């Protein structure tokens, strides 16, 4: 009698599971990602060739959701320049949860359950380019994301820096006492909404919040 009650109980519980699983997503979906019909190996959930735009100095979080990762390795690669032969050799940024790049603004930031996210802070124009989240399958497969960093409205340069170099506020410069210093400030009017000529020519310089008399 006890065995019969146990069998009936198991059948009753199985009926509840089958009825609920038919109408609600499996708990495995949240761990492995949404299932894809006909896909039995690691693949991506995101859309390929997504274009993301960021302001200069802003922060970015680039998602890479992987379905059925299993024992595969996830890498982030960066293409920021092109050569005559194409994109050239990419820079390795991260491998799984480990950050390999020497750029301290970039790091791996895994988000449970399956988002191998890349995070960047204080973005600059030089960060524009193609970023690839790659699965170490055979052959490797990658999710491509195109990053575009907008020009800053204001940029300051030293006398030995061209407009294509990094803004001086990202660098430390040292001078000997009595040295002459030449600084240049670029104002991009087309990036300032409703800016007039008077607005962009009424410029003042300050040092430690004290107005400099020029």
mmCIF file with all atom_site columns, N, CA, C and O in Angstrom, residues 84-110:
data_model
loop_
_atom_site.group_PDB
_atom_site.id
_atom_site.type_symbol
_atom_site.label_atom_id
_atom_site.label_alt_id
_atom_site.label_comp_id
_atom_site.label_asym_id
_atom_site.label_entity_id
_atom_site.label_seq_id
_atom_site.pdbx_PDB_ins_code
_atom_site.Cartn_x
_atom_site.Cartn_y
_atom_site.Cartn_z
_atom_site.occupancy
_atom_site.B_iso_or_equiv
_atom_site.pdbx_formal_charge
_atom_site.auth_seq_id
_atom_site.auth_comp_id
_atom_site.auth_asym_id
_atom_site.auth_atom_id
_atom_site.pdbx_PDB_model_num
ATOM 1   N N  . UNK A 1 84  ? 46.658 48.332 -45.000 1.00 0.00 ? 84  UNK A N  1
ATOM 2   C CA . UNK A 1 84  ? 46.367 48.117 -46.423 1.00 0.00 ? 84  UNK A CA 1
ATOM 3   C C  . UNK A 1 84  ? 45.879 46.696 -46.686 1.00 0.00 ? 84  UNK A C  1
ATOM 4   O O  . UNK A 1 84  ? 45.219 46.439 -47.686 1.00 0.00 ? 84  UNK A O  1
ATOM 5   N N  . UNK A 1 85  ? 46.204 45.782 -45.756 1.00 0.00 ? 85  UNK A N  1
ATOM 6   C CA . UNK A 1 85  ? 45.797 44.391 -45.917 1.00 0.00 ? 85  UNK A CA 1
ATOM 7   C C  . UNK A 1 85  ? 44.505 44.061 -45.173 1.00 0.00 ? 85  UNK A C  1
ATOM 8   O O  . UNK A 1 85  ? 44.056 42.917 -45.160 1.00 0.00 ? 85  UNK A O  1
ATOM 9   N N  . UNK A 1 86  ? 43.906 45.067 -44.549 1.00 0.00 ? 86  UNK A N  1
ATOM 10  C CA . UNK A 1 86  ? 42.673 44.821 -43.795 1.00 0.00 ? 86  UNK A CA 1
ATOM 11  C C  . UNK A 1 86  ? 42.767 45.356 -42.386 1.00 0.00 ? 86  UNK A C  1
ATOM 12  O O  . UNK A 1 86  ? 43.417 46.379 -42.144 1.00 0.00 ? 86  UNK A O  1
ATOM 13  N N  . UNK A 1 87  ? 42.147 44.630 -41.451 1.00 0.00 ? 87  UNK A N  1
ATOM 14  C CA . UNK A 1 87  ? 42.104 45.093 -40.070 1.00 0.00 ? 87  UNK A CA 1
ATOM 15  C C  . UNK A 1 87  ? 43.419 44.898 -39.332 1.00 0.00 ? 87  UNK A C  1
ATOM 16  O O  . UNK A 1 87  ? 43.680 45.555 -38.331 1.00 0.00 ? 87  UNK A O  1
ATOM 17  N N  . UNK A 1 88  ? 44.262 43.985 -39.775 1.00 0.00 ? 88  UNK A N  1
ATOM 18  C CA . UNK A 1 88  ? 45.512 43.730 -39.085 1.00 0.00 ? 88  UNK A CA 1
ATOM 19  C C  . UNK A 1 88  ? 45.316 42.816 -37.885 1.00 0.00 ? 88  UNK A C  1
ATOM 20  O O  . UNK A 1 88  ? 44.261 42.220 -37.685 1.00 0.00 ? 88  UNK A O  1
ATOM 21  N N  . UNK A 1 89  ? 46.370 42.695 -37.068 1.00 0.00 ? 89  UNK A N  1
ATOM 22  C CA . UNK A 1 89  ? 46.339 41.801 -35.909 1.00 0.00 ? 89  UNK A CA 1
ATOM 23  C C  . UNK A 1 89  ? 45.600 42.492 -34.764 1.00 0.00 ? 89  UNK A C  1
ATOM 24  O O  . UNK A 1 89  ? 45.929 43.619 -34.399 1.00 0.00 ? 89  UNK A O  1
ATOM 25  N N  . UNK A 1 90  ? 44.593 41.829 -34.170 1.00 0.00 ? 90  UNK A N  1
ATOM 26  C CA . UNK A 1 90  ? 43.847 42.465 -33.086 1.00 0.00 ? 90  UNK A CA 1
ATOM 27  C C  . UNK A 1 90  ? 44.617 42.432 -31.779 1.00 0.00 ? 90  UNK A C  1
ATOM 28  O O  . UNK A 1 90  ? 45.561 41.653 -31.602 1.00 0.00 ? 90  UNK A O  1
ATOM 29  N N  . UNK A 1 91  ? 44.207 43.283 -30.848 1.00 0.00 ? 91  UNK A N  1
ATOM 30  C CA . UNK A 1 91  ? 44.768 43.282 -29.498 1.00 0.00 ? 91  UNK A CA 1
ATOM 31  C C  . UNK A 1 91  ? 43.904 42.400 -28.607 1.00 0.00 ? 91  UNK A C  1
ATOM 32  O O  . UNK A 1 91  ? 42.676 42.500 -28.625 1.00 0.00 ? 91  UNK A O  1
ATOM 33  N N  . UNK A 1 92  ? 44.549 41.549 -27.809 1.00 0.00 ? 92  UNK A N  1
ATOM 34  C CA . UNK A 1 92  ? 43.831 40.697 -26.865 1.00 0.00 ? 92  UNK A CA 1
ATOM 35  C C  . UNK A 1 92  ? 43.521 41.499 -25.607 1.00 0.00 ? 92  UNK A C  1
ATOM 36  O O  . UNK A 1 92  ? 44.425 42.037 -24.968 1.00 0.00 ? 92  UNK A O  1
ATOM 37  N N  . UNK A 1 93  ? 42.243 41.581 -25.256 1.00 0.00 ? 93  UNK A N  1
ATOM 38  C CA . UNK A 1 93  ? 41.828 42.348 -24.085 1.00 0.00 ? 93  UNK A CA 1
ATOM 39  C C  . UNK A 1 93  ? 41.572 41.468 -22.872 1.00 0.00 ? 93  UNK A C  1
ATOM 40  O O  . UNK A 1 93  ? 42.109 41.731 -21.789 1.00 0.00 ? 93  UNK A O  1
ATOM 41  N N  . UNK A 1 94  ? 40.747 40.434 -23.033 1.00 0.00 ? 94  UNK A N  1
ATOM 42  C CA . UNK A 1 94  ? 40.396 39.574 -21.905 1.00 0.00 ? 94  UNK A CA 1
ATOM 43  C C  . UNK A 1 94  ? 40.297 38.117 -22.357 1.00 0.00 ? 94  UNK A C  1
ATOM 44  O O  . UNK A 1 94  ? 40.055 37.840 -23.532 1.00 0.00 ? 94  UNK A O  1
ATOM 45  N N  . UNK A 1 95  ? 40.477 37.211 -21.398 1.00 0.00 ? 95  UNK A N  1
ATOM 46  C CA . UNK A 1 95  ? 40.227 35.782 -21.598 1.00 0.00 ? 95  UNK A CA 1
ATOM 47  C C  . UNK A 1 95  ? 39.411 35.312 -20.401 1.00 0.00 ? 95  UNK A C  1
ATOM 48  O O  . UNK A 1 95  ? 39.894 35.349 -19.266 1.00 0.00 ? 95  UNK A O  1
ATOM 49  N N  . UNK A 1 96  ? 38.179 34.889 -20.676 1.00 0.00 ? 96  UNK A N  1
ATOM 50  C CA . UNK A 1 96  ? 37.237 34.540 -19.607 1.00 0.00 ? 96  UNK A CA 1
ATOM 51  C C  . UNK A 1 96  ? 37.155 35.697 -18.605 1.00 0.00 ? 96  UNK A C  1
ATOM 52  O O  . UNK A 1 96  ? 36.871 36.817 -19.010 1.00 0.00 ? 96  UNK A O  1
ATOM 53  N N  . UNK A 1 97  ? 37.436 35.461 -17.330 1.00 0.00 ? 97  UNK A N  1
ATOM 54  C CA . UNK A 1 97  ? 37.309 36.515 -16.314 1.00 0.00 ? 97  UNK A CA 1
ATOM 55  C C  . UNK A 1 97  ? 38.615 37.267 -16.077 1.00 0.00 ? 97  UNK A C  1
ATOM 56  O O  . UNK A 1 97  ? 38.675 38.151 -15.225 1.00 0.00 ? 97  UNK A O  1
ATOM 57  N N  . UNK A 1 98  ? 39.655 36.944 -16.857 1.00 0.00 ? 98  UNK A N  1
ATOM 58  C CA . UNK A 1 98  ? 40.970 37.565 -16.668 1.00 0.00 ? 98  UNK A CA 1
ATOM 59  C C  . UNK A 1 98  ? 41.201 38.663 -17.693 1.00 0.00 ? 98  UNK A C  1
ATOM 60  O O  . UNK A 1 98  ? 40.967 38.470 -18.885 1.00 0.00 ? 98  UNK A O  1
ATOM 61  N N  . UNK A 1 99  ? 41.667 39.825 -17.222 1.00 0.00 ? 99  UNK A N  1
ATOM 62  C CA . UNK A 1 99  ? 41.978 40.955 -18.099 1.00 0.00 ? 99  UNK A CA 1
ATOM 63  C C  . UNK A 1 99  ? 43.450 40.906 -18.482 1.00 0.00 ? 99  UNK A C  1
ATOM 64  O O  . UNK A 1 99  ? 44.320 40.819 -17.612 1.00 0.00 ? 99  UNK A O  1
ATOM 65  N N  . UNK A 1 100 ? 43.743 40.963 -19.793 1.00 0.00 ? 100 UNK A N  1
ATOM 66  C CA . UNK A 1 100 ? 45.120 40.852 -20.278 1.00 0.00 ? 100 UNK A CA 1
ATOM 67  C C  . UNK A 1 100 ? 45.688 42.177 -20.766 1.00 0.00 ? 100 UNK A C  1
ATOM 68  O O  . UNK A 1 100 ? 46.892 42.349 -20.806 1.00 0.00 ? 100 UNK A O  1
ATOM 69  N N  . UNK A 1 101 ? 44.859 43.093 -21.172 1.00 0.00 ? 101 UNK A N  1
ATOM 70  C CA . UNK A 1 101 ? 45.370 44.361 -21.687 1.00 0.00 ? 101 UNK A CA 1
ATOM 71  C C  . UNK A 1 101 ? 46.025 45.170 -20.571 1.00 0.00 ? 101 UNK A C  1
ATOM 72  O O  . UNK A 1 101 ? 45.617 45.097 -19.399 1.00 0.00 ? 101 UNK A O  1
ATOM 73  N N  . UNK A 1 102 ? 47.034 45.956 -20.962 1.00 0.00 ? 102 UNK A N  1
ATOM 74  C CA . UNK A 1 102 ? 47.682 46.837 -19.997 1.00 0.00 ? 102 UNK A CA 1
ATOM 75  C C  . UNK A 1 102 ? 46.928 48.134 -19.770 1.00 0.00 ? 102 UNK A C  1
ATOM 76  O O  . UNK A 1 102 ? 47.311 48.938 -18.917 1.00 0.00 ? 102 UNK A O  1
ATOM 77  N N  . UNK A 1 103 ? 45.858 48.351 -20.543 1.00 0.00 ? 103 UNK A N  1
ATOM 78  C CA . UNK A 1 103 ? 45.039 49.561 -20.392 1.00 0.00 ? 103 UNK A CA 1
ATOM 79  C C  . UNK A 1 103 ? 44.137 49.388 -19.171 1.00 0.00 ? 103 UNK A C  1
ATOM 80  O O  . UNK A 1 103 ? 43.225 48.560 -19.170 1.00 0.00 ? 103 UNK A O  1
ATOM 81  N N  . UNK A 1 104 ? 44.401 50.167 -18.126 1.00 0.00 ? 104 UNK A N  1
ATOM 82  C CA . UNK A 1 104 ? 43.656 50.021 -16.871 1.00 0.00 ? 104 UNK A CA 1
ATOM 83  C C  . UNK A 1 104 ? 42.206 50.473 -16.980 1.00 0.00 ? 104 UNK A C  1
ATOM 84  O O  . UNK A 1 104 ? 41.420 50.235 -16.064 1.00 0.00 ? 104 UNK A O  1
ATOM 85  N N  . UNK A 1 105 ? 41.826 51.089 -18.101 1.00 0.00 ? 105 UNK A N  1
ATOM 86  C CA . UNK A 1 105 ? 40.439 51.524 -18.289 1.00 0.00 ? 105 UNK A CA 1
ATOM 87  C C  . UNK A 1 105 ? 39.532 50.372 -18.724 1.00 0.00 ? 105 UNK A C  1
ATOM 88  O O  . UNK A 1 105 ? 38.311 50.512 -18.741 1.00 0.00 ? 105 UNK A O  1
ATOM 89  N N  . UNK A 1 106 ? 40.134 49.236 -19.085 1.00 0.00 ? 106 UNK A N  1
ATOM 90  C CA . UNK A 1 106 ? 39.385 48.115 -19.648 1.00 0.00 ? 106 UNK A CA 1
ATOM 91  C C  . UNK A 1 106 ? 39.471 46.923 -18.713 1.00 0.00 ? 106 UNK A C  1
ATOM 92  O O  . UNK A 1 106 ? 40.547 46.615 -18.177 1.00 0.00 ? 106 UNK A O  1
ATOM 93  N N  . UNK A 1 107 ? 38.348 46.222 -18.515 1.00 0.00 ? 107 UNK A N  1
ATOM 94  C CA . UNK A 1 107 ? 38.367 45.025 -17.673 1.00 0.00 ? 107 UNK A CA 1
ATOM 95  C C  . UNK A 1 107 ? 37.247 44.067 -18.070 1.00 0.00 ? 107 UNK A C  1
ATOM 96  O O  . UNK A 1 107 ? 36.244 44.456 -18.673 1.00 0.00 ? 107 UNK A O  1
ATOM 97  N N  . UNK A 1 108 ? 37.439 42.799 -17.706 1.00 0.00 ? 108 UNK A N  1
ATOM 98  C CA . UNK A 1 108 ? 36.405 41.781 -17.877 1.00 0.00 ? 108 UNK A CA 1
ATOM 99  C C  . UNK A 1 108 ? 35.446 41.866 -16.697 1.00 0.00 ? 108 UNK A C  1
ATOM 100 O O  . UNK A 1 108 ? 35.869 42.048 -15.556 1.00 0.00 ? 108 UNK A O  1
ATOM 101 N N  . UNK A 1 109 ? 34.142 41.756 -16.973 1.00 0.00 ? 109 UNK A N  1
ATOM 102 C CA . UNK A 1 109 ? 33.139 41.876 -15.918 1.00 0.00 ? 109 UNK A CA 1
ATOM 103 C C  . UNK A 1 109 ? 32.023 40.860 -16.183 1.00 0.00 ? 109 UNK A C  1
ATOM 104 O O  . UNK A 1 109 ? 31.020 41.186 -16.815 1.00 0.00 ? 109 UNK A O  1
ATOM 105 N N  . UNK A 1 110 ? 32.218 39.638 -15.700 1.00 0.00 ? 110 UNK A N  1
ATOM 106 C CA . UNK A 1 110 ? 31.238 38.575 -15.924 1.00 0.00 ? 110 UNK A CA 1
ATOM 107 C C  . UNK A 1 110 ? 29.959 38.853 -15.137 1.00 0.00 ? 110 UNK A C  1
ATOM 108 O O  . UNK A 1 110 ? 29.994 39.164 -13.953 1.00 0.00 ? 110 UNK A O  1
#
